Short mmCIF file of C-alpha atoms and ligand atoms in Angstrom, two decimals:
data_model
loop_
_atom_site.label_atom_id
_atom_site.label_comp_id
_atom_site.label_asym_id
_atom_site.label_seq_id
_atom_site.Cartn_x
_atom_site.Cartn_y
_atom_site.Cartn_z
CA UNK Q 20 0.00 0.00 0.00
CA UNK Q 21 2.76 2.43 1.00
CA UNK Q 22 5.02 1.75 -1.93
CA UNK Q 23 2.27 2.19 -4.47
CA UNK Q 24 1.43 5.60 -3.21
CA UNK Q 25 5.07 6.62 -3.09
CA UNK Q 26 5.36 5.68 -6.72
CA UNK Q 27 2.35 7.77 -7.49
CA UNK Q 28 3.82 10.84 -5.86
CA UNK Q 29 7.15 10.32 -7.59
CA UNK Q 30 5.55 10.22 -10.97
CA UNK Q 31 3.76 13.52 -10.39
CA UNK Q 32 7.05 15.27 -9.65
CA UNK Q 33 8.03 16.17 -6.09
CA UNK Q 34 7.82 19.94 -6.33
CA UNK Q 35 4.41 19.95 -7.96
CA UNK Q 36 3.01 17.68 -5.31
CA UNK Q 37 4.59 19.66 -2.50
CA UNK Q 38 3.20 22.92 -3.76
CA UNK Q 39 -0.16 21.34 -4.07
CA UNK Q 40 0.03 20.08 -0.51
CA UNK Q 41 1.11 23.46 0.77
CA UNK Q 42 -1.98 25.01 -0.67
CA UNK Q 43 -4.23 22.51 1.04
CA UNK Q 44 -6.56 23.97 3.56
CA UNK Q 45 -7.06 21.08 5.87
CA UNK Q 46 -9.48 21.83 8.62
CA UNK Q 47 -7.75 22.70 11.84
CA UNK Q 48 -4.37 22.04 10.34
CA UNK Q 49 -3.21 25.12 12.15
CA UNK Q 50 -4.08 23.34 15.35
CA UNK Q 51 -2.22 20.18 14.53
CA UNK Q 52 0.85 22.06 13.41
CA UNK Q 53 3.05 20.88 16.22
CA UNK Q 54 2.53 17.35 15.04
CA UNK Q 55 5.02 16.70 12.30
CA UNK Q 56 4.43 18.69 9.12
CA UNK Q 57 3.05 16.74 6.22
CA UNK Q 58 5.75 15.62 3.84
CA UNK Q 59 5.53 13.29 0.90
CA UNK Q 60 8.93 11.77 1.63
CA UNK Q 61 7.55 9.33 4.14
CA UNK Q 62 4.73 6.97 3.24
CA UNK Q 63 2.91 7.60 6.50
CA UNK Q 64 2.59 11.29 5.86
CA UNK Q 65 1.63 10.68 2.27
CA UNK Q 66 -1.22 8.45 3.39
CA UNK Q 67 -2.46 10.87 6.00
CA UNK Q 68 -2.32 13.64 3.45
CA UNK Q 69 -4.24 11.59 0.96
CA UNK Q 70 -6.85 10.83 3.62
CA UNK Q 71 -7.20 14.53 4.42
CA UNK Q 72 -7.45 15.38 0.74
CA UNK Q 73 -10.22 12.86 0.28
CA UNK Q 74 -11.98 14.29 3.30
CA UNK Q 75 -11.81 17.79 1.86
CA UNK Q 76 -13.28 16.46 -1.34
CA UNK Q 77 -16.12 14.87 0.59
CA UNK Q 78 -14.95 11.31 -0.13
CA UNK Q 79 -15.35 10.28 3.47
CA UNK Q 80 -15.61 6.57 2.90
CA UNK Q 81 -12.27 6.37 1.09
CA UNK Q 82 -10.65 8.66 3.61
CA UNK Q 83 -11.86 6.53 6.50
CA UNK Q 84 -10.66 3.37 4.82
CA UNK Q 85 -7.12 4.71 4.59
CA UNK Q 86 -7.09 5.97 8.16
CA UNK Q 87 -8.60 2.80 9.58
CA UNK Q 88 -5.99 0.77 7.79
CA UNK Q 89 -3.20 3.03 8.99
CA UNK Q 90 -4.42 2.59 12.53
CA UNK Q 91 -3.74 -1.12 12.26
CA UNK Q 92 -0.10 -0.53 11.28
CA UNK Q 93 2.94 -0.22 13.54
CA UNK Q 94 3.00 3.48 14.34
CA UNK Q 95 5.01 5.80 16.51
CA UNK Q 96 3.00 7.54 19.26
CA UNK Q 97 2.98 10.80 17.28
CA UNK Q 98 1.76 9.05 14.19
CA UNK Q 99 -0.93 7.23 16.12
CA UNK Q 100 -2.06 10.50 17.62
CA UNK Q 101 -2.45 12.02 14.18
CA UNK Q 102 -4.36 9.03 12.84
CA UNK Q 103 -6.79 8.83 15.75
CA UNK Q 104 -7.44 12.57 15.68
CA UNK Q 105 -8.05 12.60 11.97
CA UNK Q 106 -10.22 9.52 12.14
CA UNK Q 107 -12.39 11.39 14.60
CA UNK Q 108 -12.52 14.47 12.38
CA UNK Q 109 -13.46 12.48 9.30
CA UNK Q 110 -16.10 10.50 11.19
CA UNK Q 111 -17.53 13.78 12.37
CA UNK Q 112 -17.49 15.33 8.91
CA UNK Q 113 -19.18 12.21 7.55
CA UNK Q 114 -21.89 12.43 10.19
CA UNK Q 115 -20.84 9.38 12.21
CA UNK Q 116 -20.97 11.23 15.49
CA UNK Q 117 -20.88 8.13 17.70
CA UNK Q 118 -17.76 6.86 16.01
CA UNK Q 119 -16.13 10.27 16.19
CA UNK Q 120 -16.84 10.34 19.89
CA UNK Q 121 -15.42 6.87 20.31
CA UNK Q 122 -12.22 7.82 18.50
CA UNK Q 123 -11.78 10.96 20.57
CA UNK Q 124 -12.31 9.06 23.80
CA UNK Q 125 -9.75 6.55 22.65
CA UNK Q 126 -7.39 9.45 21.96
CA UNK Q 127 -7.94 10.85 25.45
CA UNK Q 128 -7.30 7.46 26.97
CA UNK Q 129 -4.09 6.90 25.04
CA UNK Q 130 -2.83 10.48 25.13
CA UNK Q 131 -4.24 12.15 28.25
CA UNK Q 132 -1.78 15.04 27.85
CA UNK Q 133 -2.93 15.96 24.35
CA UNK Q 134 -5.33 18.90 24.36
CA UNK Q 135 -6.83 18.41 20.88
CA UNK Q 136 -8.80 15.33 21.83
CA UNK Q 137 -10.54 17.16 24.67
CA UNK Q 138 -11.08 20.15 22.43
CA UNK Q 139 -12.61 18.22 19.55
CA UNK Q 140 -14.78 16.17 21.88
CA UNK Q 141 -15.94 19.43 23.48
CA UNK Q 142 -17.00 20.81 20.09
CA UNK Q 143 -18.82 17.61 19.35
CA UNK Q 144 -20.72 17.79 22.65
CA UNK Q 145 -21.48 21.45 22.06
CA UNK Q 146 -22.95 20.71 18.65
CA UNK Q 147 -25.43 18.27 20.13
CA UNK Q 148 -26.36 20.75 22.84
CA UNK Q 149 -24.47 19.17 25.73
CA UNK Q 150 -22.90 22.38 26.90
CA UNK Q 151 -22.10 21.26 30.41
CA UNK Q 152 -19.96 18.40 29.19
CA UNK Q 153 -18.46 20.70 26.60
CA UNK Q 154 -17.39 23.18 29.25
CA UNK Q 155 -15.83 20.43 31.34
CA UNK Q 156 -13.82 19.17 28.40
CA UNK Q 157 -12.75 22.66 27.42
CA UNK Q 158 -11.54 23.28 30.98
CA UNK Q 159 -9.24 20.35 30.47
CA UNK Q 160 -8.17 21.43 26.98
CA UNK Q 161 -7.48 24.99 28.14
CA UNK Q 162 -5.47 23.75 31.11
CA UNK Q 163 -3.23 21.92 28.65
CA UNK Q 164 -3.16 24.64 26.02
CA UNK Q 165 -3.76 28.31 26.55
CA UNK Q 166 -5.19 28.91 23.09
CA UNK Q 167 -8.38 27.04 23.98
CA UNK Q 168 -9.29 29.42 26.77
CA UNK Q 169 -11.19 31.69 24.40
CA UNK Q 170 -13.40 28.83 23.29
CA UNK Q 171 -13.89 27.90 26.93
CA UNK Q 172 -14.92 31.42 27.85
CA UNK Q 173 -17.47 31.72 25.06
CA UNK Q 174 -18.91 28.30 25.71
CA UNK Q 175 -19.28 29.10 29.40
CA UNK Q 176 -21.11 32.31 28.56
CA UNK Q 177 -23.35 30.44 26.17
CA UNK Q 178 -24.11 27.89 28.87
CA UNK Q 179 -24.84 30.63 31.39
CA UNK Q 180 -27.24 32.19 28.90
CA UNK Q 181 -28.99 28.85 28.56
CA UNK Q 182 -29.24 28.48 32.36
CA UNK Q 183 -30.91 31.88 32.55
CA UNK Q 184 -33.40 30.92 29.84
CA UNK Q 185 -34.27 27.84 31.85
CA UNK Q 186 -34.75 29.88 35.01
CA UNK Q 187 -31.61 28.52 36.64
CA UNK Q 188 -30.11 31.86 37.58
CA UNK Q 189 -28.36 30.22 40.54
CA UNK Q 190 -26.37 28.04 38.17
CA UNK Q 191 -25.66 30.99 35.90
CA UNK Q 192 -24.32 33.02 38.82
CA UNK Q 193 -22.10 30.18 39.92
CA UNK Q 194 -20.72 29.77 36.44
CA UNK Q 195 -20.18 33.49 35.83
CA UNK Q 196 -18.41 34.01 39.15
CA UNK Q 197 -15.46 32.14 37.74
CA UNK Q 198 -15.57 33.95 34.42
CA UNK Q 199 -13.18 36.82 34.07
CA UNK Q 200 -12.64 37.92 30.47
CA UNK Q 201 -9.26 39.47 29.85
CA UNK Q 202 -10.70 41.53 27.04
CA UNK Q 203 -14.20 43.02 27.18
CA UNK Q 204 -16.63 40.80 25.30
CA UNK Q 205 -20.09 41.84 24.10
CA UNK Q 206 -21.36 38.34 24.83
CA UNK Q 207 -20.20 38.69 28.44
CA UNK Q 208 -22.25 41.85 28.90
CA UNK Q 209 -25.17 40.31 27.09
CA UNK Q 210 -25.28 37.39 29.50
CA UNK Q 211 -24.80 39.63 32.55
CA UNK Q 212 -27.56 41.91 31.33
CA UNK Q 213 -29.90 38.98 30.88
CA UNK Q 214 -29.02 37.68 34.31
CA UNK Q 215 -29.69 40.98 36.09
CA UNK Q 216 -33.05 41.37 34.41
CA UNK Q 217 -33.89 37.80 35.29
CA UNK Q 218 -33.20 38.34 39.00
CA UNK Q 219 -35.13 41.60 39.11
CA UNK Q 220 -32.36 44.16 38.85
CA UNK Q 221 -33.37 46.02 35.68
CA UNK Q 222 -31.13 49.04 36.28
CA UNK Q 223 -28.00 46.89 36.41
CA UNK Q 224 -29.29 44.86 33.50
CA UNK Q 225 -29.73 47.99 31.46
CA UNK Q 226 -26.26 49.30 32.32
CA UNK Q 227 -24.69 46.01 31.27
CA UNK Q 228 -26.57 46.03 27.99
CA UNK Q 229 -25.48 49.60 27.39
CA UNK Q 230 -21.86 48.63 27.96
CA UNK Q 231 -22.18 45.74 25.57
CA UNK Q 232 -23.71 47.86 22.83
CA UNK Q 233 -21.10 50.54 23.28
CA UNK Q 234 -18.47 47.89 22.85
CA UNK Q 235 -20.08 46.46 19.75
CA UNK Q 236 -22.48 48.87 18.02
CA UNK Q 237 -23.17 46.25 15.37
CA UNK Q 238 -24.69 43.92 17.91
CA UNK Q 239 -27.46 46.12 19.23
CA UNK Q 240 -30.26 43.76 18.17
CA UNK Q 241 -29.85 41.06 20.84
CA UNK Q 242 -29.28 43.63 23.58
CA UNK Q 243 -32.37 45.61 22.65
CA UNK Q 244 -34.37 42.44 22.83
CA UNK Q 245 -33.13 41.74 26.35
CA UNK Q 246 -34.02 45.25 27.52
CA UNK Q 247 -37.37 45.10 25.76
CA UNK Q 248 -38.30 41.80 27.34
CA UNK Q 249 -36.87 42.69 30.73
CA UNK Q 250 -38.17 46.18 31.27
CA UNK Q 251 -39.49 47.67 28.06
CA UNK Q 252 -37.90 50.29 25.85
CA UNK Q 253 -38.70 53.95 26.19
CA UNK Q 254 -37.83 56.87 23.92
CA UNK Q 255 -35.41 58.12 26.59
CA UNK Q 256 -33.60 54.81 26.76
CA UNK Q 257 -33.40 54.50 22.99
CA UNK Q 258 -32.01 58.00 22.65
CA UNK Q 259 -29.41 57.23 25.27
CA UNK Q 260 -28.51 54.02 23.44
CA UNK Q 261 -28.16 55.85 20.15
CA UNK Q 262 -25.92 58.37 21.90
CA UNK Q 263 -23.69 55.64 23.32
CA UNK Q 264 -23.71 53.14 20.48
CA UNK Q 265 -24.81 55.17 17.49
CA UNK Q 266 -27.91 54.98 15.36
CA UNK Q 267 -28.40 51.42 14.26
CA UNK Q 268 -31.27 49.90 12.36
CA UNK Q 269 -32.89 48.14 15.34
CA UNK Q 270 -32.69 51.33 17.43
CA UNK Q 271 -34.20 53.50 14.71
CA UNK Q 272 -36.95 50.97 14.05
CA UNK Q 273 -38.05 50.98 17.67
CA UNK Q 274 -37.75 54.72 18.11
CA UNK Q 275 -39.84 55.41 15.03
CA UNK Q 276 -42.44 52.96 16.26
CA UNK Q 277 -42.65 54.74 19.62
CA UNK Q 278 -42.84 58.18 17.99
CA UNK Q 279 -45.65 57.06 15.74
CA UNK Q 280 -47.51 55.46 18.62
CA UNK Q 281 -47.57 58.81 20.35
CA UNK Q 282 -48.46 60.45 17.06
CA UNK Q 283 -45.19 62.39 16.92
CA UNK Q 284 -44.75 62.15 13.16
CA UNK Q 285 -42.37 65.04 13.08
CA UNK Q 286 -39.76 63.36 15.28
CA UNK Q 287 -40.17 60.11 13.36
CA UNK Q 288 -39.60 61.86 10.07
CA UNK Q 289 -36.59 63.78 11.36
CA UNK Q 290 -34.99 60.63 12.70
CA UNK Q 291 -35.64 58.66 9.53
CA UNK Q 292 -34.18 61.41 7.41
CA UNK Q 293 -31.05 61.53 9.55
CA UNK Q 294 -30.67 57.77 9.30
CA UNK Q 295 -31.33 57.58 5.57
CA UNK Q 296 -28.92 60.39 4.88
CA UNK Q 297 -26.32 58.58 6.96
CA UNK Q 298 -26.00 56.19 4.05
CA UNK Q 299 -27.77 53.16 5.50
CA UNK Q 300 -30.38 51.58 3.33
CA UNK Q 301 -33.20 49.55 4.81
CA UNK Q 302 -36.18 48.98 2.58
CA UNK Q 303 -38.78 49.04 5.37
CA UNK Q 304 -37.43 52.21 6.97
CA UNK Q 305 -37.08 53.88 3.62
CA UNK Q 306 -40.64 53.07 2.69
CA UNK Q 307 -41.84 54.47 5.98
CA UNK Q 308 -39.74 57.58 5.47
CA UNK Q 309 -41.26 58.22 2.05
CA UNK Q 310 -44.74 57.62 3.35
CA UNK Q 311 -44.30 60.12 6.16
CA UNK Q 312 -42.82 62.62 3.72
CA UNK Q 313 -45.82 62.15 1.46
CA UNK Q 314 -48.26 62.53 4.30
CA UNK Q 315 -46.56 65.69 5.46
CA UNK Q 316 -47.11 67.19 2.03
CA UNK Q 317 -43.49 67.12 0.81
CA UNK Q 318 -44.42 65.30 -2.36
CA UNK Q 319 -41.75 66.79 -4.56
CA UNK Q 320 -39.12 65.44 -2.17
CA UNK Q 321 -40.67 61.99 -2.36
CA UNK Q 322 -40.40 61.96 -6.12
CA UNK Q 323 -36.77 63.12 -6.00
CA UNK Q 324 -35.86 60.47 -3.47
CA UNK Q 325 -37.64 57.75 -5.39
CA UNK Q 326 -35.87 58.51 -8.61
CA UNK Q 327 -32.50 58.27 -6.96
CA UNK Q 328 -33.38 55.02 -5.34
CA UNK Q 329 -35.15 52.88 -7.89
CA UNK Q 330 -32.02 50.91 -8.56
CA UNK Q 331 -31.60 50.23 -4.88
CA UNK Q 332 -34.98 48.86 -4.12
CA UNK Q 333 -34.68 45.45 -5.65
CA UNK Q 334 -34.79 42.50 -3.30
CA UNK Q 335 -32.94 44.07 -0.47
CA UNK Q 336 -33.54 42.45 2.85
CA UNK Q 337 -32.03 42.35 6.27
CA UNK Q 338 -29.74 39.50 7.08
CA UNK Q 339 -27.16 38.57 9.65
CA UNK Q 340 -23.94 38.00 7.79
CA UNK Q 341 -20.90 36.18 9.15
CA UNK Q 342 -17.85 38.43 8.92
CA UNK Q 343 -15.69 35.36 8.94
CA UNK Q 344 -17.20 33.03 6.34
CA UNK Q 345 -19.96 35.04 4.71
CA UNK Q 346 -22.77 32.82 5.94
CA UNK Q 347 -26.15 34.52 5.91
CA UNK Q 348 -29.07 33.88 8.21
CA UNK Q 349 -32.16 35.73 9.31
CA UNK Q 350 -31.81 34.74 12.94
CA UNK Q 351 -29.10 36.07 15.17
CA UNK Q 352 -26.79 33.72 17.00
CA UNK Q 353 -23.64 34.49 18.92
CA UNK Q 354 -21.95 31.67 17.10
CA UNK Q 355 -21.90 31.31 13.34
CA UNK Q 356 -23.76 28.07 12.53
CA UNK Q 357 -21.44 27.38 9.64
CA UNK Q 358 -17.86 28.24 10.58
CA UNK Q 359 -18.50 28.20 14.34
CA UNK Q 360 -16.71 31.44 14.96
CA UNK Q 361 -17.92 33.54 17.85
CA UNK Q 362 -19.57 36.95 17.59
CA UNK Q 363 -19.10 37.08 13.85
CA UNK Q 364 -22.72 37.54 12.75
CA UNK Q 365 -23.52 41.14 11.98
CA UNK Q 366 -26.77 42.65 10.92
CA UNK Q 367 -26.73 44.28 7.54
CA UNK Q 368 -29.00 45.07 4.69
CA UNK Q 369 -27.19 43.42 1.88
CA UNK Q 370 -28.96 41.04 -0.35
ZN1 ZN E 418 -19.20 31.98 9.71
#
């Protein structure tokens, strides 16, 4: 098996193959970098590389076959580590979650000092909603490797948020007591805000939300929802928020709604004009703006605006877009459902 593959690589010319391999984007290869770099000079590495290539191409069955066979060979501990880890990753990618879990547990058993097994198992648990187990595993991973502490922190905050939703504020408090972000995180303030509202301290909840929005003006939507559900939103609060975090679509939308409810069309129109002239385009707000203009008798202005905007009006809608991978969704989440990066979904109006 080994010799045949070696032949194959030889025929293709070493430099061509190497360049090709260099360009490979193997998932989490950056994380397995301390394990020997892939080289085509040794058959083991060539096989692992081939398995990873097949995985990237979606040929999971072939990839698994190679890795399973490799596992049966005489391997050095480092090689075994790489095979078991990749087996788990391919099983996971292929949807064999049980097998992936099995492989990772085997990895933990054989290499208790290797952080990646805990880390990958933690992600697996997180994906099936078992956040408590995920946090435990990440504690272990982060204790072995500093770079996992960010994942641990976010997962803890996510878990705390879930506790609050389930009415277990006691558990959330206990969890958050040990959380101490080195850099200010919007998600941290979001969870704290939720927690304070949940235990009947709306003023603190509001202050936390305000801090979070100030920190991340593009994430106002989830914070506004917390304030709205916890204590309601008033014009005063919304104006304060816009002063601290700027005028964002969700803020303007709510403010306009409140103005119109109290029949203050003038303020609504003024605000909409300011927002529209700021360069943001939101079909629903723009429509409202034109309607109010029309109603106030400024019909010439409506016509002017419309002419300038006809090209803009096609199929624009609001979406949350991942700044990391470009994924689009209409529901906000702190974690991108596709690339799993944290706090990367931002609200925008692009199509
Ligand atoms: Zn993403």
